[in-house]
């Protein structure tokens, strides 16, 4: 339970922010379950946001399927589902704000340019080495005639060594994940982000952007849940067709069986005991858990 004095007495707002790029696999569902339990167990709100900003990767019908899966499991949410594809003005305003602070610059590097620059860089960092950080206005104007640049944010000197200047708008003109997510988390007054540990590297980047964009940035707490792996140890993937809720359902198995399995897989319940989302929540609230991995 949360004992940090910054958060005591605050309305908890948790969120689940899937990308509609395919059917949710069991690992995605387990993260959704944990995010839901964590927020609801403390009387918090839970919101769902569809991260469809990367339109070329969106799979038609996937957003609906995701919402059906969550409903089927009994993971309810508050308010309307927000779609990133409809929030471009907010991202644009944030980008303009950062540019107004002179914290952005255009970057013309290709992936290959960056790899070569990193290879030459003696510091052994795998972060962007700042190749385009100090191009003059004339050079920028000339290069823009040949190529649309991406836009990077300059990191504060004290963060040097922990991250490099990173992309907030891509060269294909799409707003980058890092920018869209933090703009939304701030705009939706999210107080806790619980997501997979695969996004751990993104968290300091988003916290940095938040510190530039809002005085409310310290309000967001971050938790990272372990990933569920394939039996062969590989990461699960929507694209590679990892076992999905849809398949589970089509085999005639119940949501309680799936929830029991997910809870067991993370040490929240005993093996082979079907359980509903509401019962799991009651067990969390009553402290009747095998493991307090995420909630301690
Ligand atoms: N949309 C991201 C994904 O599905 C998650 C983003 C987040 O939780 O911050 O991997």
Short mmCIF file of N, CA and C and ligand atoms in Angstrom, two decimals, residues 15 17-19 28 49 51 177 181 185 193-195 198-199 206 238, ligand 1:
data_model
loop_
_atom_site.label_atom_id
_atom_site.label_comp_id
_atom_site.label_asym_id
_atom_site.label_seq_id
_atom_site.Cartn_x
_atom_site.Cartn_y
_atom_site.Cartn_z
N UNK A 15 -4.18 3.57 -15.25
CA UNK A 15 -4.60 3.48 -16.66
C UNK A 15 -4.01 2.23 -17.30
N UNK A 17 -3.01 1.31 -21.31
CA UNK A 17 -2.85 2.06 -22.56
C UNK A 17 -2.35 1.14 -23.68
N UNK A 18 -3.21 0.23 -24.14
CA UNK A 18 -2.75 -0.70 -25.16
C UNK A 18 -2.62 -0.05 -26.54
N UNK A 19 -1.73 -0.60 -27.34
CA UNK A 19 -1.65 -0.21 -28.75
C UNK A 19 -2.48 -1.22 -29.53
N UNK A 28 -0.04 -9.22 -22.02
CA UNK A 28 -0.73 -7.92 -22.02
C UNK A 28 -1.87 -7.94 -21.01
N UNK A 49 -6.86 3.88 -22.48
CA UNK A 49 -6.48 4.78 -23.58
C UNK A 49 -5.93 3.94 -24.73
N UNK A 51 -3.69 3.53 -27.71
CA UNK A 51 -2.50 4.19 -28.25
C UNK A 51 -2.35 3.86 -29.74
N UNK A 177 5.92 8.10 -29.56
CA UNK A 177 5.31 7.47 -28.38
C UNK A 177 5.64 8.23 -27.09
N UNK A 181 2.49 9.74 -24.93
CA UNK A 181 2.13 9.08 -23.67
C UNK A 181 2.16 10.04 -22.50
N UNK A 185 -0.84 11.21 -20.14
CA UNK A 185 -0.85 10.90 -18.71
C UNK A 185 -1.04 12.18 -17.89
N UNK A 193 1.22 4.77 -13.18
CA UNK A 193 1.42 4.05 -14.43
C UNK A 193 1.99 2.69 -14.06
N UNK A 194 1.23 1.65 -14.35
CA UNK A 194 1.75 0.30 -14.13
C UNK A 194 1.81 -0.35 -15.49
N UNK A 195 3.01 -0.69 -15.93
CA UNK A 195 3.16 -1.27 -17.26
C UNK A 195 4.32 -2.27 -17.24
N UNK A 198 9.38 -3.98 -19.96
CA UNK A 198 10.01 -3.67 -21.25
C UNK A 198 9.99 -2.17 -21.53
N UNK A 199 9.15 -1.43 -20.80
CA UNK A 199 9.10 0.03 -21.01
C UNK A 199 9.91 0.79 -19.96
N UNK A 206 10.02 9.90 -20.17
CA UNK A 206 8.70 10.51 -19.97
C UNK A 206 8.68 11.41 -18.74
N UNK A 238 2.38 -9.58 -29.92
CA UNK A 238 1.08 -9.59 -30.60
C UNK A 238 1.29 -10.00 -32.04
N1 LIG B 1 0.98 1.46 -25.78
C1 LIG B 1 2.08 0.79 -25.14
C2 LIG B 1 2.03 -0.68 -25.45
O1 LIG B 1 0.99 -1.21 -25.77
C3 LIG B 1 2.08 0.94 -23.65
C4 LIG B 1 2.35 2.30 -23.25
C5 LIG B 1 2.37 2.55 -21.78
O2 LIG B 1 1.78 1.81 -20.98
O3 LIG B 1 2.95 3.58 -21.42
O4 LIG B 1 3.07 -1.31 -25.37
#
